[in-house]
Coordinates of N, CA and C in Angstrom, one line a residue:
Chain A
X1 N 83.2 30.7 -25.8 CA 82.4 31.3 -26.9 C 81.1 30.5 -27.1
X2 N 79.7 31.5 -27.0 CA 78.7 30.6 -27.0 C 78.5 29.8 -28.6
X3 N 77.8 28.4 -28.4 CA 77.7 27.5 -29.4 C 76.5 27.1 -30.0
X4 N 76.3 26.7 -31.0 CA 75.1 25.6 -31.4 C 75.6 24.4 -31.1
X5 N 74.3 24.1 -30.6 CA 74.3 22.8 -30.4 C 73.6 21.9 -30.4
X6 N 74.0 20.6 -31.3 CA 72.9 19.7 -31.8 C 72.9 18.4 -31.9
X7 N 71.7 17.8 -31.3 CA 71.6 16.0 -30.8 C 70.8 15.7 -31.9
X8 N 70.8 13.8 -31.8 CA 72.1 13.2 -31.4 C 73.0 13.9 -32.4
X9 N 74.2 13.3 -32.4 CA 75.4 13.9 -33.3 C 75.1 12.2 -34.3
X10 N 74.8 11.6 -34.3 CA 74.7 10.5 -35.4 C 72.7 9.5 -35.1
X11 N 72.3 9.5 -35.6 CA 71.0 8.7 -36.0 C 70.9 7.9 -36.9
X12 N 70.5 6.5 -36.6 CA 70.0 5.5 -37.4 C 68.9 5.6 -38.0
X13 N 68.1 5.2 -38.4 CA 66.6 5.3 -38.5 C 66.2 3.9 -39.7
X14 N 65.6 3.3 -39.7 CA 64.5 3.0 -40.7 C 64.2 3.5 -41.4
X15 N 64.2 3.2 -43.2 CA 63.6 4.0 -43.8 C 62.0 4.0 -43.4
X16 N 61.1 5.1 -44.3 CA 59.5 5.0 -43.6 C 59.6 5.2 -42.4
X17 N 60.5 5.3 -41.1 CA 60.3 6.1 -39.9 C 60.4 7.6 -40.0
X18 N 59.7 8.3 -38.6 CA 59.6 9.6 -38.5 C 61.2 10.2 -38.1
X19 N 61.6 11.3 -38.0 CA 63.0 11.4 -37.3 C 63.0 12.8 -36.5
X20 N 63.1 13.5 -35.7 CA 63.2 14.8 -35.2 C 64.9 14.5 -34.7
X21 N 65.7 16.3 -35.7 CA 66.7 16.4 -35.3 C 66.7 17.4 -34.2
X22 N 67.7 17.7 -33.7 CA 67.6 18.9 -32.2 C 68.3 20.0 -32.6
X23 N 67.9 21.4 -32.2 CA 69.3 22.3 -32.3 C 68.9 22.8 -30.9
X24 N 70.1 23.6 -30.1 CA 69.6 24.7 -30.0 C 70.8 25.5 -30.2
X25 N 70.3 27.1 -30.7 CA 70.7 28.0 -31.2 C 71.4 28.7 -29.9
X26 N 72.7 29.8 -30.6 CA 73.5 30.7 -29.9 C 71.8 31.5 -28.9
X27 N 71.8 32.1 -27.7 CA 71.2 32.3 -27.0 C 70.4 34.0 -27.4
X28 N 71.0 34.6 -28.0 CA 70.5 35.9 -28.5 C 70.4 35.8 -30.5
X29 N 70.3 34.6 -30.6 CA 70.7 34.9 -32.0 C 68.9 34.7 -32.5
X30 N 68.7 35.5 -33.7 CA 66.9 35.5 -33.6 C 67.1 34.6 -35.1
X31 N 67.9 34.5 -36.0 CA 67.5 33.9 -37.4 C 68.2 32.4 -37.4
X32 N 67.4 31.2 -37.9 CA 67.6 29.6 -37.4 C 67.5 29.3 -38.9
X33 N 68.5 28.2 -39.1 CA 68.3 27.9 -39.9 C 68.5 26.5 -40.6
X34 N 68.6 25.5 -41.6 CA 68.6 24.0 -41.8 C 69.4 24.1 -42.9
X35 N 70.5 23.4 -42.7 CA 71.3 22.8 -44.3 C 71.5 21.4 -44.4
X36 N 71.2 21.2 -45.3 CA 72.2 19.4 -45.7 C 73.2 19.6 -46.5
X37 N 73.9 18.4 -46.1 CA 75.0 18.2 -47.1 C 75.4 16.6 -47.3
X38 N 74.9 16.3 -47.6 CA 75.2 14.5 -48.7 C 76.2 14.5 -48.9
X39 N 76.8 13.5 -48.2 CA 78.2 12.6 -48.4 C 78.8 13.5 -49.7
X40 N 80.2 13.9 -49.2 CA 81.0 14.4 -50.3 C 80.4 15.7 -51.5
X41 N 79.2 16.2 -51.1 CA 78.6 16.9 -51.8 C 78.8 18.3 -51.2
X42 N 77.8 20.1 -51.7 CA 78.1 20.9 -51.1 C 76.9 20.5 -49.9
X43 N 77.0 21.5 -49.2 CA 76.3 21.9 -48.2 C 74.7 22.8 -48.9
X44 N 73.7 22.5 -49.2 CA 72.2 22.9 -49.3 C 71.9 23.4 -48.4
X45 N 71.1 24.4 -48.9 CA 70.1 25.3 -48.1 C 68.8 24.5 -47.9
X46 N 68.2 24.4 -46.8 CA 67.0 23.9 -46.8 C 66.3 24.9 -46.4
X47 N 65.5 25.6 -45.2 CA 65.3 26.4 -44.5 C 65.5 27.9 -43.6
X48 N 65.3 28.6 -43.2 CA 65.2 29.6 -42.5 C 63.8 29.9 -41.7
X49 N 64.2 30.5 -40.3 CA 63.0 30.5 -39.6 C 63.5 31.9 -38.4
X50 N 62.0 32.7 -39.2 CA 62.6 33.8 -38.0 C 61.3 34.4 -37.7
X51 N 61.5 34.7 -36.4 CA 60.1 35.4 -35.4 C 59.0 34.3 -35.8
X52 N 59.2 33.4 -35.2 CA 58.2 32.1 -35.0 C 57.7 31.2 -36.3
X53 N 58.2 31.9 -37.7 CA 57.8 31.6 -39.0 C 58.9 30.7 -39.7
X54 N 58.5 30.3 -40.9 CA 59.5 29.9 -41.7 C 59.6 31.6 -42.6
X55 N 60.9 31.9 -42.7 CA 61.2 33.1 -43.8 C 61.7 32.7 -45.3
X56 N 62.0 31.3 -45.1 CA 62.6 31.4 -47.1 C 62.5 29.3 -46.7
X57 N 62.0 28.6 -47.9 CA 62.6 27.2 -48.4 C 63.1 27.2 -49.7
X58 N 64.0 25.7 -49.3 CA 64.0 25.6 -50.8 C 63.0 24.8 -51.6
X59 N 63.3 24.3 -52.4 CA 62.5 23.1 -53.3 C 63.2 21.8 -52.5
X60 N 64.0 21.4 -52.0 CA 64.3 20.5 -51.1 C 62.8 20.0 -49.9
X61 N 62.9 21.3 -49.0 CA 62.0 21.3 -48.1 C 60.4 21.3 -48.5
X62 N 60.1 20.0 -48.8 CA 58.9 19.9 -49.0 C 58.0 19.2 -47.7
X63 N 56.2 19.1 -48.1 CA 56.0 18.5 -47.4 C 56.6 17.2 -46.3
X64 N 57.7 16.9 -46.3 CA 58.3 15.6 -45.9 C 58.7 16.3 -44.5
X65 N 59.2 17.9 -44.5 CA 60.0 18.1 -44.0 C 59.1 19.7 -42.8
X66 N 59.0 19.5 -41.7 CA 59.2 20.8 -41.0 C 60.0 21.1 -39.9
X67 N 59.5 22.5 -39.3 CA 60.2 22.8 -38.5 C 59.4 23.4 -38.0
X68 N 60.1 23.2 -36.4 CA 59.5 23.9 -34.8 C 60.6 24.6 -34.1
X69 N 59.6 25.5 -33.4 CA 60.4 26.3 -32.4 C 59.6 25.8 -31.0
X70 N 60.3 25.0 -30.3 CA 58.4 24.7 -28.9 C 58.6 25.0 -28.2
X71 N 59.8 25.5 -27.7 CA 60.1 26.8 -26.6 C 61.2 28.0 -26.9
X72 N 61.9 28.2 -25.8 CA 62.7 29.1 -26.5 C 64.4 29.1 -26.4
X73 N 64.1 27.8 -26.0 CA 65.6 27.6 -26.4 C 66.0 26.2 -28.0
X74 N 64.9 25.6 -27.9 CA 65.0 24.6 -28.9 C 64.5 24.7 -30.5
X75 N 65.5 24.2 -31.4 CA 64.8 24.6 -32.9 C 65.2 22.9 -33.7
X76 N 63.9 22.6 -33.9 CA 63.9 21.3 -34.3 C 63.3 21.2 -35.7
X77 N 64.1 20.0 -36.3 CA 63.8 19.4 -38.0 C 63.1 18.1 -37.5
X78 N 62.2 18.1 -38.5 CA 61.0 16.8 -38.6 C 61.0 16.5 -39.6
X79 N 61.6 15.2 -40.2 CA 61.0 14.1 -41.3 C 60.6 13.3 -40.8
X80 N 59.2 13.3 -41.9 CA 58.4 12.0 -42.3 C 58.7 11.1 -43.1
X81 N 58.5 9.4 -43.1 CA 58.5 8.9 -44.1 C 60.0 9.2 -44.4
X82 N 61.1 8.9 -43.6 CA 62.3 8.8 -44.5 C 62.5 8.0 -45.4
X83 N 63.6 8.3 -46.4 CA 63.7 7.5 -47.5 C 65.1 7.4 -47.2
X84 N 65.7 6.6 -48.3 CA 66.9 6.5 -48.7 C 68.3 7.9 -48.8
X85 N 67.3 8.6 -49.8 CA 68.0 10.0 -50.1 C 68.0 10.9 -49.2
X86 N 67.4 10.4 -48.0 CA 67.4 11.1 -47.0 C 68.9 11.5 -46.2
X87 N 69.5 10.5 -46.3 CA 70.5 10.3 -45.5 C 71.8 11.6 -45.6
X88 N 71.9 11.8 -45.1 CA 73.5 13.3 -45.3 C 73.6 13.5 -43.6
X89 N 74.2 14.1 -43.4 CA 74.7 15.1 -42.7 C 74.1 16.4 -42.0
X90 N 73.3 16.9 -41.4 CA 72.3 17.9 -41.2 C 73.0 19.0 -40.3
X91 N 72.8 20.5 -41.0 CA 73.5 21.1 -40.0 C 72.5 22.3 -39.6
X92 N 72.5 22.5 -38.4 CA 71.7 23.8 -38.0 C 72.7 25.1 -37.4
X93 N 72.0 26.2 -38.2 CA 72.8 27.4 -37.9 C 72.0 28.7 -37.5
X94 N 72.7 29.5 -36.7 CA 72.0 30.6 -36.3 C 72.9 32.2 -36.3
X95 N 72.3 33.4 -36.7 CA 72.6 34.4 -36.9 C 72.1 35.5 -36.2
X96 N 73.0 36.4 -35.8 CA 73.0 37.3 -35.0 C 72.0 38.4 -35.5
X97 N 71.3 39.4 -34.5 CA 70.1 40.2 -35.0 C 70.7 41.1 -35.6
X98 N 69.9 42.2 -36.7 CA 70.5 43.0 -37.4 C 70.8 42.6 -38.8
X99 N 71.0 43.3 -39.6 CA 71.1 43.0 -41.0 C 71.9 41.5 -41.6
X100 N 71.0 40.3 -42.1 CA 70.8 38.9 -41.7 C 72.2 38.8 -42.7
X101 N 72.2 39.8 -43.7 CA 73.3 39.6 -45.0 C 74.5 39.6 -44.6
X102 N 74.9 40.2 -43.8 CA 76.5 40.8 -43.0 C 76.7 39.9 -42.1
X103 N 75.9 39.2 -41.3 CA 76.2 38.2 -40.4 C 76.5 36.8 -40.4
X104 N 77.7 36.5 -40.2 CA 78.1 34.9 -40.4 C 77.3 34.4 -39.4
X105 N 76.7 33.0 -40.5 CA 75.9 32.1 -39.5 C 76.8 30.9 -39.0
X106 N 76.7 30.7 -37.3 CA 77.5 29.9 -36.8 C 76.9 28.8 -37.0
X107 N 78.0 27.8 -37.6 CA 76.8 25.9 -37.4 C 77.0 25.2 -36.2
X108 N 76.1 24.5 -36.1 CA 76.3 23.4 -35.2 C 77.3 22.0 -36.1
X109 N 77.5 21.4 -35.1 CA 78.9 20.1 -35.3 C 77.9 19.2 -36.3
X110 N 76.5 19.4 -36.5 CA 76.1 18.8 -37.2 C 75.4 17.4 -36.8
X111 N 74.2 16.8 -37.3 CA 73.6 15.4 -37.5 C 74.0 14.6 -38.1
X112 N 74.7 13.4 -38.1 CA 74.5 12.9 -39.4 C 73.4 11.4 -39.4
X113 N 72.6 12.1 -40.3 CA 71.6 11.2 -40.5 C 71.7 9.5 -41.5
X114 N 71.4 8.7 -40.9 CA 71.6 7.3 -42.1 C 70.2 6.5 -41.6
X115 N 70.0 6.6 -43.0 CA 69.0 5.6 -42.6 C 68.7 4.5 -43.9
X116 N 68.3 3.3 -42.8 CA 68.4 1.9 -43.5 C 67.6 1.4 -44.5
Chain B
X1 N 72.2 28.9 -63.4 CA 73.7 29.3 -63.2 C 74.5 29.1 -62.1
X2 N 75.6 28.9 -61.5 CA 76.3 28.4 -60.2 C 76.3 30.4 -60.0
X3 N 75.6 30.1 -58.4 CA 76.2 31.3 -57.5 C 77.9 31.4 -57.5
X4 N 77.7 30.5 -56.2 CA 79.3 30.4 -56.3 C 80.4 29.5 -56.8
X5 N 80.9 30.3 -57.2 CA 81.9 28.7 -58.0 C 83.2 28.6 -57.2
X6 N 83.8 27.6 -57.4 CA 85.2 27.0 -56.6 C 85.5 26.1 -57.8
X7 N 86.7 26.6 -58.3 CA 87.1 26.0 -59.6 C 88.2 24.8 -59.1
X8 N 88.8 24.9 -57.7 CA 90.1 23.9 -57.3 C 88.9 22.9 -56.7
X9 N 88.7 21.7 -57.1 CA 88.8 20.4 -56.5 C 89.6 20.3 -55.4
X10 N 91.0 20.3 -55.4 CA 91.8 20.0 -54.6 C 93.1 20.6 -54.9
X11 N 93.7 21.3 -53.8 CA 95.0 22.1 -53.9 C 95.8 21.1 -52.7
X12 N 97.0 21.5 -53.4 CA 98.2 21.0 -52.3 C 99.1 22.3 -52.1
X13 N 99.4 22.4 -51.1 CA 100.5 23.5 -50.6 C 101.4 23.2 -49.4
X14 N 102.4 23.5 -49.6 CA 103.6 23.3 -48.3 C 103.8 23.7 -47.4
X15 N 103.6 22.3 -45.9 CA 103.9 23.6 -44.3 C 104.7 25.0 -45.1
X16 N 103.8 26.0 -43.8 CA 104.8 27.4 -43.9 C 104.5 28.0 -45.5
X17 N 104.1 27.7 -46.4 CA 104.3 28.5 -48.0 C 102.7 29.0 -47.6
X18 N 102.2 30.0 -48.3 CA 100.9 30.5 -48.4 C 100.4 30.0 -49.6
X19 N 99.0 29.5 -49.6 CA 98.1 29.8 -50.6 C 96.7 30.0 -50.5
X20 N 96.2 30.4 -52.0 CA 95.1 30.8 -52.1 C 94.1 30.1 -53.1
X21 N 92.8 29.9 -52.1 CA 91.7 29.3 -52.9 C 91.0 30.1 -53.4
X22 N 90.5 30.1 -55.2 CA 89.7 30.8 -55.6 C 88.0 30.3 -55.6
X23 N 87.6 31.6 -55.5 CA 85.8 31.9 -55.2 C 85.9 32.7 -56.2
X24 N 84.8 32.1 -57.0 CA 83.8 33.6 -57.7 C 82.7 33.7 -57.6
X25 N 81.5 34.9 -57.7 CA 80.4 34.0 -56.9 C 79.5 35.3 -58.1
X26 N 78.4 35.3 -58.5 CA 77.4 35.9 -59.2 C 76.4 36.6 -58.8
X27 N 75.7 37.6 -58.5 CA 74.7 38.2 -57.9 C 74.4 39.5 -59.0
X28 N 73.4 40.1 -59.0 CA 72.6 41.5 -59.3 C 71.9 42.3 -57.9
X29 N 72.4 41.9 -56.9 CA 72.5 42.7 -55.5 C 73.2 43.7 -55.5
X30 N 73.4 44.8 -54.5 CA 74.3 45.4 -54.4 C 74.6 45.3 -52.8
X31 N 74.0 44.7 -52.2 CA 74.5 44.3 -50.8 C 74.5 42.9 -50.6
X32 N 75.6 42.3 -50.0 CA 75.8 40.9 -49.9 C 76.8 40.9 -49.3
X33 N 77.2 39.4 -49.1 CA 78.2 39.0 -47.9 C 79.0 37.9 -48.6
X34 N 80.1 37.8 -48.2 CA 81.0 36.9 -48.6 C 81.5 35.9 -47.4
X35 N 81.6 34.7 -47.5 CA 82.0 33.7 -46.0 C 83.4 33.0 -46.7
X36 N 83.9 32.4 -45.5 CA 84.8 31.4 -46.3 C 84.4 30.7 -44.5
X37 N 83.8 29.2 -45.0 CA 83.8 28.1 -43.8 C 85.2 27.0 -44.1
X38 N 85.1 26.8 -43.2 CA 86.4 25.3 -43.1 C 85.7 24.1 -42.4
X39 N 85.5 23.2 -42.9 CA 85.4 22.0 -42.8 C 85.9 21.1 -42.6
X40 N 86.5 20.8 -41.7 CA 87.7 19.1 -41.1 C 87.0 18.0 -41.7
X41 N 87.9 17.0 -41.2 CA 87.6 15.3 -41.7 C 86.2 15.3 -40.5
X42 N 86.3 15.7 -39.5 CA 85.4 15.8 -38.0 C 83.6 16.0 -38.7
X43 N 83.6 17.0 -39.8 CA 82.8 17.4 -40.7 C 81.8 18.6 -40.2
X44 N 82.6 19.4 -38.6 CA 81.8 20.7 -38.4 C 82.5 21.6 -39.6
X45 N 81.4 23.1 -39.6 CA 81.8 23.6 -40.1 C 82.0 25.2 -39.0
X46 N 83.6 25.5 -39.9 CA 83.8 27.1 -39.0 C 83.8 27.9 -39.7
X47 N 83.3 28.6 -39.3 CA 83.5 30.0 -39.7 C 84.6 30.6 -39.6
X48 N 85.5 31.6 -40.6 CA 86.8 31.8 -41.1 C 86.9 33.5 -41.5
X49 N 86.2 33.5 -42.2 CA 86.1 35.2 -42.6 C 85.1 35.5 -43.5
X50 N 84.6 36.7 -43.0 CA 83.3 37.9 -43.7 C 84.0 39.0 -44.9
X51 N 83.4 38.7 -45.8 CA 83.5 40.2 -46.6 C 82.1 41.1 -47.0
X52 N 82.1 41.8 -46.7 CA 80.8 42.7 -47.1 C 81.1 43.3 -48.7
X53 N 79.9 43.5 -49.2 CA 79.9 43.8 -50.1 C 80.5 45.7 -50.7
X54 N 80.2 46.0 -49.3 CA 80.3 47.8 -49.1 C 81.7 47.7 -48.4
X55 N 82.4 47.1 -48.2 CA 83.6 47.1 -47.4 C 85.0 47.1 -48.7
X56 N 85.8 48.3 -48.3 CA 86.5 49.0 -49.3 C 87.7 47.9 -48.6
X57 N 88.2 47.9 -47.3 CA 89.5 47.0 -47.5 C 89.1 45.6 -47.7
X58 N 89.7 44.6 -48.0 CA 89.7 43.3 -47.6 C 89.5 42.8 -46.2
X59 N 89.4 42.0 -45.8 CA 89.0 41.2 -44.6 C 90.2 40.5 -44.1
X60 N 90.9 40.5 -42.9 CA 91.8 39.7 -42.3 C 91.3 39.2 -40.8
X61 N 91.9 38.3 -40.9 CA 91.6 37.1 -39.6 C 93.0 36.2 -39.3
X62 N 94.0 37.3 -38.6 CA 95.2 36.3 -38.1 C 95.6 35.6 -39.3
X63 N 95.8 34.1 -39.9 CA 96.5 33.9 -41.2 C 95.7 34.1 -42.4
X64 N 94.5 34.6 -42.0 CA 93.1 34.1 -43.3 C 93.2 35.5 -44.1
X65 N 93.2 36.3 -44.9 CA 92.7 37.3 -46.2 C 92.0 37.0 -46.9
X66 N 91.1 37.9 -46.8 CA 90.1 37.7 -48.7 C 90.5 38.8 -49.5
X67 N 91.1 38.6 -50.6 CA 91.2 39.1 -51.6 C 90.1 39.0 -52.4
X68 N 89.2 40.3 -52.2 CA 88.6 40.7 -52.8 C 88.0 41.9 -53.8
X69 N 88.0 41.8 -55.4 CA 88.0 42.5 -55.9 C 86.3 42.4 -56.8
X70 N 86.1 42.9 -56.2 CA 84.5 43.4 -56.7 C 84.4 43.5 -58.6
X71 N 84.8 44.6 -58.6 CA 84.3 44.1 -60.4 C 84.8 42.9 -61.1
X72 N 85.5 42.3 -60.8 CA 85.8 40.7 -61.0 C 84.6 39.4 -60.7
X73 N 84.0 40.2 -59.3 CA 83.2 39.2 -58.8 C 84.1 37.9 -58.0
X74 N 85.7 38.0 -57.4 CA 86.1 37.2 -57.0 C 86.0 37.3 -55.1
X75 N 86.2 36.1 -54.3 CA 86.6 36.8 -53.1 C 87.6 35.4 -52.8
X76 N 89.0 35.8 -53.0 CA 90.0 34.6 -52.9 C 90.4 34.0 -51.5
X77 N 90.5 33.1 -50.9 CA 90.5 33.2 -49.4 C 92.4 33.2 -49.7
X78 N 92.9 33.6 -49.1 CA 94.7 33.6 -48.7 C 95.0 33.0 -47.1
X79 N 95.4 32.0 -47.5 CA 96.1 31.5 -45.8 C 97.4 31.2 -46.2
X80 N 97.8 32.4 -45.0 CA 99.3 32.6 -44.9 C 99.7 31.1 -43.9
X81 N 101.3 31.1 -44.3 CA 102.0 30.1 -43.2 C 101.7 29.2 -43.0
X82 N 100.9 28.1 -44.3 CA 100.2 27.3 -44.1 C 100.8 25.9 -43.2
X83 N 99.7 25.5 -42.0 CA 99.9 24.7 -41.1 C 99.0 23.0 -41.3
X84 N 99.7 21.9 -40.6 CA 99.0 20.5 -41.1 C 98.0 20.3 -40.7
X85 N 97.8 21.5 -39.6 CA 96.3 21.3 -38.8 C 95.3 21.8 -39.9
X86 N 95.5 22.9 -41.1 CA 94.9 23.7 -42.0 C 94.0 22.5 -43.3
X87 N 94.4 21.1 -43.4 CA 94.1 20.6 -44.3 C 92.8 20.2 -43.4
X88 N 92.2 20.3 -44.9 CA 90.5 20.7 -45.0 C 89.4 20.6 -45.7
X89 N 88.7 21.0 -45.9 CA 87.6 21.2 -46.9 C 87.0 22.6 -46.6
X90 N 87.4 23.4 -47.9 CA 86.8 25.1 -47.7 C 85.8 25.4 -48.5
X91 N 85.2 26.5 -48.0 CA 83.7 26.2 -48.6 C 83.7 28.4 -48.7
X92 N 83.2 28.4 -49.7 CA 83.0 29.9 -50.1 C 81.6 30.2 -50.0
X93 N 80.7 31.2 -49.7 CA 79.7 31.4 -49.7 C 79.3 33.0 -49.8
X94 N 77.9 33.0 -50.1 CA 77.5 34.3 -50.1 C 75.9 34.4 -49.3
X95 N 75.9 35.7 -49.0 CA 74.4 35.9 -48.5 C 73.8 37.2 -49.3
X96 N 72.8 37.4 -50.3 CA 72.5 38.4 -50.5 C 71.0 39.1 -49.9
X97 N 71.7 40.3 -50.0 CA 71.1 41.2 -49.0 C 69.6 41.4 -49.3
X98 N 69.1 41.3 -50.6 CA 67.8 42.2 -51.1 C 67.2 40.9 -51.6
X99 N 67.7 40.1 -52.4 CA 67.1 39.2 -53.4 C 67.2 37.9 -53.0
X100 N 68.2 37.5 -52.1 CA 68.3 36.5 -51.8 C 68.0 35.5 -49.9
X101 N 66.8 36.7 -49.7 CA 66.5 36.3 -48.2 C 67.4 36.2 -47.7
X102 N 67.1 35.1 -46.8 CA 68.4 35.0 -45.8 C 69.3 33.6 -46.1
X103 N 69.2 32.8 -47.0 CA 70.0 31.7 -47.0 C 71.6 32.0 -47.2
X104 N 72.3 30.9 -47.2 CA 73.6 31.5 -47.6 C 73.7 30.2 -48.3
X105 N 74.4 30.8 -49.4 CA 74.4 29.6 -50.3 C 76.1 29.3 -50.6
X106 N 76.2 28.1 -51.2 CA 78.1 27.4 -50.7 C 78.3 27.2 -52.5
X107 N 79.6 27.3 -52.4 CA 80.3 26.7 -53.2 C 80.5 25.2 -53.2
X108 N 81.1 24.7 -54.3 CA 80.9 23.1 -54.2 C 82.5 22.7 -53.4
X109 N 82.9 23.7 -52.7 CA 84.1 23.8 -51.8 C 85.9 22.9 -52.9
X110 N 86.2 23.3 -51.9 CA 88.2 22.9 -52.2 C 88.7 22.2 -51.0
X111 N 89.3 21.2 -51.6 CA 89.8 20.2 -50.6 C 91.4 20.8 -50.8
X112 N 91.8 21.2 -49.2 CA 93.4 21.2 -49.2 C 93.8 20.6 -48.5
X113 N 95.3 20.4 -48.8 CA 96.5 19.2 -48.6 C 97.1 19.9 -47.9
X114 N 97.9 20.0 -47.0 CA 98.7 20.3 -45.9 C 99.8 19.4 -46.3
X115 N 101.1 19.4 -47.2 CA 102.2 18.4 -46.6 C 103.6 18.6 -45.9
X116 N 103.6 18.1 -44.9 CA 105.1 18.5 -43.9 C 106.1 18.3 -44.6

């Protein structure tokens, strides 16, 4: 069964360093998407990104935070300037074409991000 | 307001007995989607079962059911024959169709106990 999948599966970082997480998405799936989830906490919406755009943030996803598509198999998270509260768990997911509401988004095994 | 809520912190249930985690979740949509993910100690997340909002039976997946009753606003997950591989972290979600773009948003999930 095709998968997401996403490097590294753990990252150190410095706070104040840059970080790029990796996905890549199921191979026909067109809607990409970013969640966190902080130690012991639920799982947040950050993101959505479809047909080359972002489609919805939250108040989470601020300037700190983007995303790329740079070819067509990879879908990548960029922080700047990490901080502390940075640190959780990062998960990227993707959804099959066709009405986005009916379709379960599959995750990837997840990032988990820490930084020092 | 909480979309979705997950009132069990933590349930315990016995190899082989069935139980059920309660979801209730809030919207003024009339199209939306119901998830139930599972979450191991490992900390991927799976996908478990869909309910649609337009969907007159309930949803089955081998041991998984959602008892779902719409003018309640509930969608209960039911795992039959419960197994020690089953203890977890379950997570309820919704997608709405009109109003709520594409994110899917989580309950603050239910931790279950599996004991032999």
């Amino acid at each position: 069964e095709p998968e997401v999948t996403q490097t590294p599966s753990h990252q150190v970082t410095q706070m104040g360093q840059e970080v790029i997480l990796r996905c890549v998405p199921i191979s026909n799936h067109l809607y990409f998407y970013w969640y966190r989830q902080i130690l012991g906490q639920k799982v947040e919406f950050l993101v959505s990104f479809y047909n080359n755009e972002i489609s919805e943030k939250s108040e989470i996803f601020d300037d700190q935070f983007s995303v790329e598509r740079p070819d067509g198999s990879n879908f990548t998270l960029k922080i700047r300037s990490t901080k502390l509260e940075d640190s959780a768990m990062y998960f990227c997911a993707s959804s099959d074409p066709g009405q986005p509401f009916n379709q379960p988004q599959h995750f990837g095994d997840g990032t988990r991000l820490s930084i020092l | 307001a909480q979309k979705i809520t997950q009132t069990q912190p933590g349930m315990f249930v016995q190899e082989k007995e069935a139980v059920t985690l309660d979801c209730t979740y809030d919207t003024s949509d009339q199209s939306y989607g119901l998830f139930w993910y599972k979450q191991p100690s490992s900390g991927e997340m799976i996908f478990l079962i869909y309910q649609g909002s337009y969907d007159e039976q309930n949803a089955t997946e081998g041991r998984y059911s959602l008892n779902f009753q719409k003018a309640r606003k509930s969608a209960n997950l039911v795992i039959s024959a419960s197994q020690l591989g089953d203890s977890a972290m379950y997570f309820c979600a919704m997608r709405e169709g009109q109003t709520g773009g594409f994110k899917t948003i989580f309950g603050a999930g239910t931790r279950l106990f599996v004991k032999a």
